[in-house]
Coordinates of C-alpha atoms in Angstrom, one line a residue:
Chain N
X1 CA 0.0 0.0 0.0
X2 CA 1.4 3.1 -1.2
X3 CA 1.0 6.2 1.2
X4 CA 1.4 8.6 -1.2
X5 CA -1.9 7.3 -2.6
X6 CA -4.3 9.6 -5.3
X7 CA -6.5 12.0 -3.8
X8 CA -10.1 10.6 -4.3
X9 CA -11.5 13.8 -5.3
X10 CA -14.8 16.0 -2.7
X11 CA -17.2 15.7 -6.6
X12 CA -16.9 11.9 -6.8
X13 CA -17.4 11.8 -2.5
X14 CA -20.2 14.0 -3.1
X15 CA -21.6 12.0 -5.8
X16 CA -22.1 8.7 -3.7
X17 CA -22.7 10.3 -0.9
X18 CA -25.9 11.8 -2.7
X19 CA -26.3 8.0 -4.1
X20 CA -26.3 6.8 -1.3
X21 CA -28.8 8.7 0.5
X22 CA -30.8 8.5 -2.3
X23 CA -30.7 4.6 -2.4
X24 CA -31.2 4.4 1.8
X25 CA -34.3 6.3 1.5
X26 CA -36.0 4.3 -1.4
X27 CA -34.4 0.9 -1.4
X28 CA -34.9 -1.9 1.6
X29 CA -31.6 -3.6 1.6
X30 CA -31.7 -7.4 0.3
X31 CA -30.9 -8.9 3.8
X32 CA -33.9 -7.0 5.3
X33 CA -36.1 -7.7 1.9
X34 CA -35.3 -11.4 2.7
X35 CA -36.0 -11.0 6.3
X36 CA -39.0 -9.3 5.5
X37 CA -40.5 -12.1 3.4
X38 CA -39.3 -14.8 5.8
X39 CA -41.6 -13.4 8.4
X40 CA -44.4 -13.0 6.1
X41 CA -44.3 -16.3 5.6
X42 CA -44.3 -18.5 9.2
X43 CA -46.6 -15.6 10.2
X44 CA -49.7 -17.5 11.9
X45 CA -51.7 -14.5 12.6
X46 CA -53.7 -13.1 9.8
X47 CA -53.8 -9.5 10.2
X48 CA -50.0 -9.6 11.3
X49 CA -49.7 -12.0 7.6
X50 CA -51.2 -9.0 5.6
X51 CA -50.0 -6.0 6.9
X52 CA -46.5 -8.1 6.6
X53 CA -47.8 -8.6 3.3
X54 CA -48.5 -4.7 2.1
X55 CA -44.9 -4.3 3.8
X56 CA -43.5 -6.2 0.9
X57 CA -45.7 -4.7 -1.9
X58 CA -45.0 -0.9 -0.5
X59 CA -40.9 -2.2 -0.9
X60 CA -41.5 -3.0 -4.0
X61 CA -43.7 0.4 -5.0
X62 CA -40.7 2.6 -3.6
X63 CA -38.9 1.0 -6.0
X64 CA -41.0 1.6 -8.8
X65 CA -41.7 5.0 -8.6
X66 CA -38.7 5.9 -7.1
X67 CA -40.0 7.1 -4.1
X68 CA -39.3 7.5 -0.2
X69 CA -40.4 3.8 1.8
X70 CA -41.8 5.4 4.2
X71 CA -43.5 9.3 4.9
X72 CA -41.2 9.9 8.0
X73 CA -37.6 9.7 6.2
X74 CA -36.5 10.1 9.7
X75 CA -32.7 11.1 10.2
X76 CA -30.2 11.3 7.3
X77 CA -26.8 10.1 8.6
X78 CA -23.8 9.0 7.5
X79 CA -21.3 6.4 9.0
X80 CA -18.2 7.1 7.5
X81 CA -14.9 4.5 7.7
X82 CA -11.6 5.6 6.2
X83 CA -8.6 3.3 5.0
X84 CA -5.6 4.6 7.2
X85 CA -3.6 5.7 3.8
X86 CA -7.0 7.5 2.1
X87 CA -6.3 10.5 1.1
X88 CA -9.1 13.1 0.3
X89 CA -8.8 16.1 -2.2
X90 CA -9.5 18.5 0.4
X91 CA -9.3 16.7 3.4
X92 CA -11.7 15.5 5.8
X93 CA -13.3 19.2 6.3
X94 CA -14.4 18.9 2.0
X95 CA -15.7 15.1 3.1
X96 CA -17.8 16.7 5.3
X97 CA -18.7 19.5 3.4
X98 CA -19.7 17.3 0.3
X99 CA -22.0 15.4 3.2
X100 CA -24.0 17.9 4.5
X101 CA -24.5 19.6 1.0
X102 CA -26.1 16.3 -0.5
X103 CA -28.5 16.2 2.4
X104 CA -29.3 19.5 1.3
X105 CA -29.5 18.2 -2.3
X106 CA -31.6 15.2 -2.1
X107 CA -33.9 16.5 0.6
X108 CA -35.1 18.8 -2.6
X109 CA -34.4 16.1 -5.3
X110 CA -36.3 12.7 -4.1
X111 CA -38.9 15.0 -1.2
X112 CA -37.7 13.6 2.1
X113 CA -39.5 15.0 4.9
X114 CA -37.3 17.9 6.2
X115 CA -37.0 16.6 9.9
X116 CA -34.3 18.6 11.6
X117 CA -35.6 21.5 13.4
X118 CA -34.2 23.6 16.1
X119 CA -35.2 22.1 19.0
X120 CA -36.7 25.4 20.9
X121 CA -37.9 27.6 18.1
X122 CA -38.5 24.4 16.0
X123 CA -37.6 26.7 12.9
X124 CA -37.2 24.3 10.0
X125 CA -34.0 25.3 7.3
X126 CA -36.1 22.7 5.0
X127 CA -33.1 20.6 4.2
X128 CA -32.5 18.5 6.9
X129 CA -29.0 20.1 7.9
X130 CA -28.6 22.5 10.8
X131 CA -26.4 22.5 13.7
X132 CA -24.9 19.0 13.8
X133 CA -27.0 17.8 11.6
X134 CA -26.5 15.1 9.5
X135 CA -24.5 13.1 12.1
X136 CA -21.4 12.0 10.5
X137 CA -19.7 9.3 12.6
X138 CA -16.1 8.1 12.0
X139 CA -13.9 4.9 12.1
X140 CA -10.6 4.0 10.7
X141 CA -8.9 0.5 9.1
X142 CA -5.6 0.1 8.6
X143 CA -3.8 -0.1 5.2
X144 CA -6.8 0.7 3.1
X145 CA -6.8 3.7 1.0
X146 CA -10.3 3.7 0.2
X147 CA -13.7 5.7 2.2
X148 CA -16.8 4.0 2.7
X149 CA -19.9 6.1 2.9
X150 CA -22.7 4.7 4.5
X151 CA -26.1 6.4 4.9
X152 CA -28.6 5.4 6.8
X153 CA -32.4 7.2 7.7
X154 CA -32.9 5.8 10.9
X155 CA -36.4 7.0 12.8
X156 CA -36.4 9.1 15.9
X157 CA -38.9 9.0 18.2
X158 CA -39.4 5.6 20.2
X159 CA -37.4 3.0 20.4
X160 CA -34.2 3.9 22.5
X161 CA -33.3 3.5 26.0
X162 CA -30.4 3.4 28.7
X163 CA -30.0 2.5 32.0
X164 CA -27.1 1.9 34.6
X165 CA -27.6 -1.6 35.5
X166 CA -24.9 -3.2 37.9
X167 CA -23.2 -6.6 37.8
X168 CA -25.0 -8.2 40.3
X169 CA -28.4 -7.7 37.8
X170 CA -26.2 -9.8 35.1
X171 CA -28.6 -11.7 32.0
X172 CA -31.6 -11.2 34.6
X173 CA -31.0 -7.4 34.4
X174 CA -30.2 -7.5 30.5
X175 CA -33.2 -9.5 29.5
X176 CA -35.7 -7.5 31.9
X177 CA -34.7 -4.0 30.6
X178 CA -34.9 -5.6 27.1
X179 CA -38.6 -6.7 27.9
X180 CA -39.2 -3.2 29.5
X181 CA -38.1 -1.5 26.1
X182 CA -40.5 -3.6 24.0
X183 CA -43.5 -3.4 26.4
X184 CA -42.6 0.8 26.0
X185 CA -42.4 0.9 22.9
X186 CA -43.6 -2.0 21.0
X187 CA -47.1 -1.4 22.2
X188 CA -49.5 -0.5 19.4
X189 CA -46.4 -0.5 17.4
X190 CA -44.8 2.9 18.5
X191 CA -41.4 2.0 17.7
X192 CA -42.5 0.2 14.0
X193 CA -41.9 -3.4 14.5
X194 CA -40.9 -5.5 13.6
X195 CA -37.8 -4.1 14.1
X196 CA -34.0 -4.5 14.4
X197 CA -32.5 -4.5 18.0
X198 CA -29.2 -3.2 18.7
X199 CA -28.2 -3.4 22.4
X200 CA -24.9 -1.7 23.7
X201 CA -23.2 -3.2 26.5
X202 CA -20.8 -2.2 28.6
X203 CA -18.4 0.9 28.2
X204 CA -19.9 4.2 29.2
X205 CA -22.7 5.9 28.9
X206 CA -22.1 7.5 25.7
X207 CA -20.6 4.4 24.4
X208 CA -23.2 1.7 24.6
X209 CA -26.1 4.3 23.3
X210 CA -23.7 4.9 20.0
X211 CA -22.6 1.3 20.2
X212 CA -26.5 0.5 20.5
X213 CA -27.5 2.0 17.2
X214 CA -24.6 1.1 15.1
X215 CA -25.5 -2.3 16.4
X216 CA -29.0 -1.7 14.8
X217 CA -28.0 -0.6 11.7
X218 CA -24.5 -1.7 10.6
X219 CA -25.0 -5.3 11.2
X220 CA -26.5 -7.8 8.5
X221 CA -29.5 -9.2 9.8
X222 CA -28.7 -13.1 10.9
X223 CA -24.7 -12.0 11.7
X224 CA -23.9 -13.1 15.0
X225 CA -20.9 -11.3 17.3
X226 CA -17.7 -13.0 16.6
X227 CA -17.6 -14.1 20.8
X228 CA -19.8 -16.7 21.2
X229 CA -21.4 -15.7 24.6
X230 CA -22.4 -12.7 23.1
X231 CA -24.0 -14.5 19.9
X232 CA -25.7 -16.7 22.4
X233 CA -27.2 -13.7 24.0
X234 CA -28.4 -12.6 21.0
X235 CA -30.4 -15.3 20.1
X236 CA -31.6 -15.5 23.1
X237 CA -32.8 -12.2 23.2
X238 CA -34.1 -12.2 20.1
X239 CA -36.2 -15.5 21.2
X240 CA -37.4 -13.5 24.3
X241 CA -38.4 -10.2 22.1
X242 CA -40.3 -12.1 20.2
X243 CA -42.5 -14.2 23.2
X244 CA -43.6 -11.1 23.5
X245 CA -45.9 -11.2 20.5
X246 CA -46.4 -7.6 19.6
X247 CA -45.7 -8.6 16.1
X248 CA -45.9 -5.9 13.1
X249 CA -47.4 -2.8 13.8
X250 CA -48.4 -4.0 17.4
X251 CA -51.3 -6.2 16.1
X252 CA -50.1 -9.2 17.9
X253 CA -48.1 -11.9 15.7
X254 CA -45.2 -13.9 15.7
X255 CA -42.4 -11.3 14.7
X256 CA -41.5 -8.4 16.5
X257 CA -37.6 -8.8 16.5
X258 CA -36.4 -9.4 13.1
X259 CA -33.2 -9.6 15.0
X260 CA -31.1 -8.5 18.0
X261 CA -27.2 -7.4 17.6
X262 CA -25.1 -7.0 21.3
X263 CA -21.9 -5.0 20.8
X264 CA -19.9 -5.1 23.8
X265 CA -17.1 -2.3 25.4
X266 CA -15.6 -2.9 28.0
X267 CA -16.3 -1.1 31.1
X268 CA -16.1 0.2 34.9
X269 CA -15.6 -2.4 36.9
X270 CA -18.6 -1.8 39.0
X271 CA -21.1 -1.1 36.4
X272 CA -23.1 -3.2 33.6
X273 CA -24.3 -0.1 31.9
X274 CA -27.1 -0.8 28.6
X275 CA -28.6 0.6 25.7
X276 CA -31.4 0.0 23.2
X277 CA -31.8 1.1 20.2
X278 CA -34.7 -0.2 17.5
X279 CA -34.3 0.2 13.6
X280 CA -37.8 0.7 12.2
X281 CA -39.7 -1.4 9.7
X282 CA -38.4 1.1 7.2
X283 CA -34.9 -0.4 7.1
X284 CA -33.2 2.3 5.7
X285 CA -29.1 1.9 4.5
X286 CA -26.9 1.8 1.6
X287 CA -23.3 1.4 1.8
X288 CA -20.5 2.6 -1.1
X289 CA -16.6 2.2 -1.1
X290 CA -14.9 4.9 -3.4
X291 CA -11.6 4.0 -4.5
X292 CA -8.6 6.7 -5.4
X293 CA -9.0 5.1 -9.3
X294 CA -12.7 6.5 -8.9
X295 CA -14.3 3.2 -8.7
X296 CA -17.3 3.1 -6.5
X297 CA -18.5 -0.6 -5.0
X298 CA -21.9 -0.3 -3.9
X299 CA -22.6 -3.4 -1.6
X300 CA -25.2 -4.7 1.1
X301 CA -22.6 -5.5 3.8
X302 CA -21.7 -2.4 6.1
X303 CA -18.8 -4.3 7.1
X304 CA -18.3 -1.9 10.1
X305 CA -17.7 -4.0 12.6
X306 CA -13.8 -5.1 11.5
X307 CA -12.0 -7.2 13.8
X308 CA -9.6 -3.4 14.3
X309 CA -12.3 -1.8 15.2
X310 CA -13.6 -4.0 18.1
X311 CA -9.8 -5.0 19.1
X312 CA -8.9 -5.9 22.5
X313 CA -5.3 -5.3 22.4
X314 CA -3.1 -1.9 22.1
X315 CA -2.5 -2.7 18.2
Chain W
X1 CA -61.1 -9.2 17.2
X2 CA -61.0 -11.7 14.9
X3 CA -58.2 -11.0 13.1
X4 CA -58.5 -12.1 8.9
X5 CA -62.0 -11.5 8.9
X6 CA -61.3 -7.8 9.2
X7 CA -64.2 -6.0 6.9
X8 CA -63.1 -3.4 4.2
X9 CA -65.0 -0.7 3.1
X10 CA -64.4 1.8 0.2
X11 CA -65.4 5.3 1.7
X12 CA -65.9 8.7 -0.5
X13 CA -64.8 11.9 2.2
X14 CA -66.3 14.2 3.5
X15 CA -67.8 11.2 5.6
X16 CA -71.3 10.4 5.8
X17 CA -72.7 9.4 9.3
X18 CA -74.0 5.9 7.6
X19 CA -70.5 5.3 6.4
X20 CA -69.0 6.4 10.3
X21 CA -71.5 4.5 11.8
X22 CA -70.8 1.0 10.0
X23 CA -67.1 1.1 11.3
X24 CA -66.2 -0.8 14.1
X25 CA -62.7 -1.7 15.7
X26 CA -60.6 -3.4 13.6
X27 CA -61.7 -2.8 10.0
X28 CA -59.7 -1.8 7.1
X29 CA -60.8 1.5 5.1
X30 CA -59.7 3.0 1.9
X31 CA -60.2 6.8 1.6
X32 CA -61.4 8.7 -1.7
X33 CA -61.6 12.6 -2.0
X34 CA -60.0 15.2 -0.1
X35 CA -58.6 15.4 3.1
X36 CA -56.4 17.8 5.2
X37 CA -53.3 17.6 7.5
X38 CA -53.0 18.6 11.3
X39 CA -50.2 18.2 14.0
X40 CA -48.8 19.7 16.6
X41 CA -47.8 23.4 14.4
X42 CA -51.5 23.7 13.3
X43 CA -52.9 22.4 16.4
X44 CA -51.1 25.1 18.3
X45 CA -51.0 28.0 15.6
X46 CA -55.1 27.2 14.9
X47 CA -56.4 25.7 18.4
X48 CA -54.5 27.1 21.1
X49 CA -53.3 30.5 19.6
X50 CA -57.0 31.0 17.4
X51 CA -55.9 32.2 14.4
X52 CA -58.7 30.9 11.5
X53 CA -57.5 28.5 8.8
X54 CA -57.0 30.4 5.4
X55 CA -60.1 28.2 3.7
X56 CA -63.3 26.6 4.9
X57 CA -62.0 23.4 6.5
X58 CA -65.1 22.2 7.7
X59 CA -67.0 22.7 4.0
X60 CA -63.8 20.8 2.1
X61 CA -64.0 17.4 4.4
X62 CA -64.3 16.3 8.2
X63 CA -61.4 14.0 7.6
X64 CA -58.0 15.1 9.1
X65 CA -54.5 13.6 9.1
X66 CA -51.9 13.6 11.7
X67 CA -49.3 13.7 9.3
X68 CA -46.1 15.6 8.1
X69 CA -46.0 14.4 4.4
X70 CA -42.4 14.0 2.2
X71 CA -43.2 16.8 0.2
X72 CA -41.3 19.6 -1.2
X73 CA -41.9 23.0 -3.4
X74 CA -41.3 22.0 -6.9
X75 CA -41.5 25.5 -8.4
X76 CA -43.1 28.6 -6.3
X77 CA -46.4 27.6 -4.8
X78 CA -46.5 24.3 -6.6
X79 CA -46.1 21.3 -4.2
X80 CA -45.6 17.6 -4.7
X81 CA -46.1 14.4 -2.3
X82 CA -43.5 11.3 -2.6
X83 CA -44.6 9.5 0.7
X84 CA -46.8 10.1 3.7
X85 CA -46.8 8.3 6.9
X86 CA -48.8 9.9 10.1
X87 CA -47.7 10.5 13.5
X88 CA -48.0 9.0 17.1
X89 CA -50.9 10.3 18.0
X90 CA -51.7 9.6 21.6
X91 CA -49.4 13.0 22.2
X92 CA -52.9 14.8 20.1
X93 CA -55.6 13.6 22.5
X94 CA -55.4 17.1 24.8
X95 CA -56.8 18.3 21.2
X96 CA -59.0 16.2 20.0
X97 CA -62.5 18.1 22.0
X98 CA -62.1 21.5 20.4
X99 CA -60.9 19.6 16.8
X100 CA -64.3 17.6 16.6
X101 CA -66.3 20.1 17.9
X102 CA -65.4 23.3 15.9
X103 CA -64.5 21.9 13.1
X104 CA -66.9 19.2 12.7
X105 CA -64.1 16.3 12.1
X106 CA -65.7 12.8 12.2
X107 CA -62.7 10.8 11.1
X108 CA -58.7 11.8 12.6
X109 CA -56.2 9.5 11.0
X110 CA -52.8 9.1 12.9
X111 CA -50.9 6.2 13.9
X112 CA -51.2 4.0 17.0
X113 CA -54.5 6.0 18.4
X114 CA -55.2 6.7 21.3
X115 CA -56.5 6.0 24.2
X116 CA -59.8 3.9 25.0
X117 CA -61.0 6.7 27.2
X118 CA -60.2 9.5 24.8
X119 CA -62.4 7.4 22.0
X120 CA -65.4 7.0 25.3
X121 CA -65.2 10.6 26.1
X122 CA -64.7 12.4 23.0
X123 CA -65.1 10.3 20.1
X124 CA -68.5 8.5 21.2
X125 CA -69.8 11.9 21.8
X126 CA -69.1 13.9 18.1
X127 CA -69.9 10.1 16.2
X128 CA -66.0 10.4 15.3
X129 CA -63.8 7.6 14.6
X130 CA -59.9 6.8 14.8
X131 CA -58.3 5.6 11.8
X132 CA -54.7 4.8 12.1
X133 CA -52.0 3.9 9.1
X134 CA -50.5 0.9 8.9
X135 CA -47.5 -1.2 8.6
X136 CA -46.2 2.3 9.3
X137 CA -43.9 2.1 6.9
X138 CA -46.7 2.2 4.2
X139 CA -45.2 5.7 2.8
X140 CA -45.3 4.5 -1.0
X141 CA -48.2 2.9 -0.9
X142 CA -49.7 5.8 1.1
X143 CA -48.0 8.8 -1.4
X144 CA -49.4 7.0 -4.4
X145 CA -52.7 7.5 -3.4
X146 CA -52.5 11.0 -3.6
X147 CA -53.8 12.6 -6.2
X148 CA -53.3 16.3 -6.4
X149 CA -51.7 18.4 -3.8
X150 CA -55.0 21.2 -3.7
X151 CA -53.1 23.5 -1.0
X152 CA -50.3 24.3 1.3
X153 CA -51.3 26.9 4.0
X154 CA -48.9 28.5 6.7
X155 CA -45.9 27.6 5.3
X156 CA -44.3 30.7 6.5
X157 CA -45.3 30.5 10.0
X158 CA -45.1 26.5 10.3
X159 CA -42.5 25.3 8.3
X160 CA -42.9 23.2 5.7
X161 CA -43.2 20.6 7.5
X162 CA -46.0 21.7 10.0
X163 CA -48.1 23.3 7.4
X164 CA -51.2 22.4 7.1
X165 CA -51.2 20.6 3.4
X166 CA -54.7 19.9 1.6
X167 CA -54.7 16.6 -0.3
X168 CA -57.3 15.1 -3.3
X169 CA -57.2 11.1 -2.5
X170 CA -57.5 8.3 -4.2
X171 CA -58.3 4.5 -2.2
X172 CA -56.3 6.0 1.0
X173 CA -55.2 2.8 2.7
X174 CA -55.1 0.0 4.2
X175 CA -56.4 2.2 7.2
X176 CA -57.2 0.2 10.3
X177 CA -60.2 1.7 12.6
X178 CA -58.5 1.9 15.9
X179 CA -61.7 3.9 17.7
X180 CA -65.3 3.0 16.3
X181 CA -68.1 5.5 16.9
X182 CA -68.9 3.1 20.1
X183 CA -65.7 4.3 21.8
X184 CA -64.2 0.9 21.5
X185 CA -60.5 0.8 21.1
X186 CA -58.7 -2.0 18.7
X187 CA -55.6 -2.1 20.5
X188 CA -56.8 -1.9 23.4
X189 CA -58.3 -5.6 23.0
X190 CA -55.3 -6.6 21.2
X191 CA -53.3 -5.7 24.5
X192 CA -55.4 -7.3 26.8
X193 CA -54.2 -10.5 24.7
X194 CA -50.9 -9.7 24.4
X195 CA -50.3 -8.8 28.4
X196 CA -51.6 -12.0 29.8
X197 CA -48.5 -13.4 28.3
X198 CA -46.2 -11.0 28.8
X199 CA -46.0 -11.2 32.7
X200 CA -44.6 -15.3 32.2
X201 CA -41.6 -13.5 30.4
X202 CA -40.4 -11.9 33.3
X203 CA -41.0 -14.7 36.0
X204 CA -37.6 -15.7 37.3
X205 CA -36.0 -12.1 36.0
X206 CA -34.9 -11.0 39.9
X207 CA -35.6 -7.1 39.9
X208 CA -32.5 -4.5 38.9
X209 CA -30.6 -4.1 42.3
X210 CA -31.3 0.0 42.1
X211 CA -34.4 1.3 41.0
X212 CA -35.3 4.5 39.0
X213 CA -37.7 7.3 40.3
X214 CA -40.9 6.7 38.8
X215 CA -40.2 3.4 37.6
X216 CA -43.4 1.8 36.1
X217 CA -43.3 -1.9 37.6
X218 CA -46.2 -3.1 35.2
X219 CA -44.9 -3.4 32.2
X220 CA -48.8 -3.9 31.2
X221 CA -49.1 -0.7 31.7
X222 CA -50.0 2.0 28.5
X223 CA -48.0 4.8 29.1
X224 CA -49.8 8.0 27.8

């Protein structure tokens, strides 16, 4: 790997990252597609079976005329990873200028809903920028010299939760405040089941609620945590958020958890801190890599979660 | 309920009381004609702060949506739709007695409803029902039933967002009646199913060794 790489250039950056966005908004990614339609078939419950049903039908009208999944287009965001020896034409202040100005962009081009407001005035720019707004997150892999853009509309309004839970509370602890998230928020289908559950584990405060959503939305649906204790957890709780039987929309039925993700940080020694974060029935991501040659791979893998970035040791 | 039996019916707006009064929790509706949208900007600019709406509401429909629709300004005062989706709209019900009775709305759409009492006390007493959207992540289907943008009003003070948008319809829907004219509440009976198994999930789960101030203990419990 070279480090005196080319320059991938802020126009082609600003290109997919309007592509991108574009895609996330329209386009349910095949894993979700597939775990859409697995659902709607073991479904036992008729109203749950239809509903499930018009899910898959509305997918495939998006995609037909080219319009938004769903009416709330929630949160533009963008998860951005960058090979240690990318270089950008412009550095990382023109990345993030070429983000924010194709939020601007498609807001206008494909009509998303202009969400972002100021939170006391609630004036509305109409482009769903403002003052961090989009989120851009970062992390880094080494020897690449490449950027992936990832964009994702993720919903806003039910769904999360944290709490300080302590070691002694243990899987008790973990599956209780997991039940007491769905009986919140699942009810009457607040937080649009069935949904994807990312729980964060461990770390701080800060770090399993971010941990929580990346879980939620950078993971393929069916990918289990490389330690096997925490992909037994997962299945687990994805069994138990499921006995629930909120199903789509609330309605009752047999899906309410098209899957549960558990990141783990580690963390005070005294403390089992938690997050919760759900990712809506509109399941909303599209991931690109731009190369320096200008090649862009789109591809359904996020592939966030690298072995570097959830290392253990100091290298 | 019995869920697969749920009736359809094919309803023109404004809303006749024979067509209201045939509805009862748990039946799908499709909605023709036009229809108008209302959350919390024009609840507040309209309800609470009185300033009229800047056409006849009550003589274009009595059916109104708590929705923000995907929509932008394609060339000055000319709107378009792409998706629509409506809101949560337990957070309406402090609304909902001045909205039925000055402005003569029989049918609110939102999402989730609200609350059995709200449809007993309010709802039973105007002949009004609840509609909610479904799936909730319907927005295509929902945006390709709309027809014609007629209006967008109070865009300045609202945002685009909040304004209140006037819509032509065509087959609205699937809509699911959540509140029938008889104050009864479709999720309401759907939870009574689902909590008498949700209390098993937590047997054996010991409590969290420290509590939080106003922790709710029943997870049965509806929370608005």
């Amino acid at each position: 790997m070279s480090t005196t790489s080319t320059a991938i250039s802020r126009e082609l950056i600003y290109q997919v990252a309007y592509e991108t966005n574009k895609r996330a908004a329209i386009v349910v990614p095949q894993d979700g597609l597939a775990a859409f339609g697995e659902a709607w078939e073991r479904e036992s419950k008729p109203l749950a079976h239809f509903i499930l049903g018009q899910i898959l039908e509305n997918a495939k009208l998006a995609v037909a005329d080219a319009r938004p999944m769903c009416g709330d287009t929630g949160l533009p965001r963008y998860y951005v990873k960058l090979g240690n020896e990318a270089r950008i034409d412009g550095g990382v202040v023109a990345l993030e200028r070429a983000l924010r100005q194709a939020v601007a962009d498609i807001t206008q081009d494909i009509q998303l809903r202009s969400n972002r407001v100021h939170p006391l005035t609630r004036r509305n720019p109409g482009n769903n920028t403002g003052v961090f707004a989009p989120n851009i997150d970062y992390s880094f892999e080494p020897g690449g010299d490449w950027i992936d853009i990832i964009a994702v509309h993720k919903g806003g309004l039910f769904g999360t939760d944290y709490r300080m839970l302590f070691p002694a509370d243990g899987t008790d602890g973990i599956k209780r405040f997991l039940l007491d998230n769905m009986a919140e928020f699942a009810r009457r289908g607040l937080s649009c089941p069935p949904v994807v559950v990312g729980v964060g584990l461990g770390g701080t405060k800060d770090q399993a609620v971010t941990l929580s959503k990346e879980a939620a939305c950078l993971r393929l649906i069916g990918d289990r945590h490389p330690d096997s204790e925490v992909a037994a957890l997962e299945e687990e709780l994805r069994h138990l958020a499921n006995q629930t039987g909120f199903g789509v929309m609330g309605v009752g039925g047999d899906t309410t958890a098209l899957d549960v993700h558990v990141e783990i940080a580690y963390t005070h020694t005294g403390g089992l801190p938690i997050a919760i974060s759900q990712f809506c029935t509109a399941y909303r991501r599209s991931v690109a890599r731009v190369f320096p040659s200008g090649e862009v791979e789109f591809r359904e893998d996020p592939q966030w979660f690298t072995p570097y970035y959830r290392r253990e040791g100091i290298e | 309920m019995s869920q697969g039996q749920n009736r359809e019916w094919e309803l023109t707006c404004p809303l006749v009381s024979s067509d209201i009064e045939k509805l009862a929790a748990g039946d799908l509706v499709y909605l023709s004609g036009p229809v108008y949208t209302a959350r919390d900007g024009v609840y507040q600019h309209m309800l609470i702060d009185g300033n009229a709406p800047p056409i006849d509401l009550q003589e274009l429909t009595n059916v109104s949506l708590q929705s923000s629709p995907a929509g932008v300004e394609v060339s000055p005062g000319e709107f378009e739709v792409a998706s629509l989706q409506a809101t949560a709209g337990f957070r309406y019900a402090q609304y909902m007695p001045q909205l039925l009775e000055e402005f003569g709305v029989k049918a609110v759409v939102g999402k989730a409803g609200m609350s059995e009492q709200v449809y007993q006390e309010v709802f039973r007493k105007h002949g009004a029902v609840c509609l909610t959207t479904m799936g909730y992540g319907l927005g295509a289907i929902y945006g390709r039933a709309i027809k014609k943008v007629l209006g967008v009003y109070w865009v300045e003070e609202l945002g685009i967002s909040e304004a209140l948008w006037t819509f032509e319809v065509d087959r609205l829907g699937p809509l699911l009646v959540e509140g029938d004219i008889h104050g009864n509440s479709f999720f309401a009976q759907v939870n009574d199913d689902i909590n008498r198994q949700l209390g098993a999930l937590y047997e054996g789960l010991k409590p969290p060794v420290y509590g939080r101030i106003g922790e709710e203990q029943k997870p049965e419990t509806e929370l608005f």
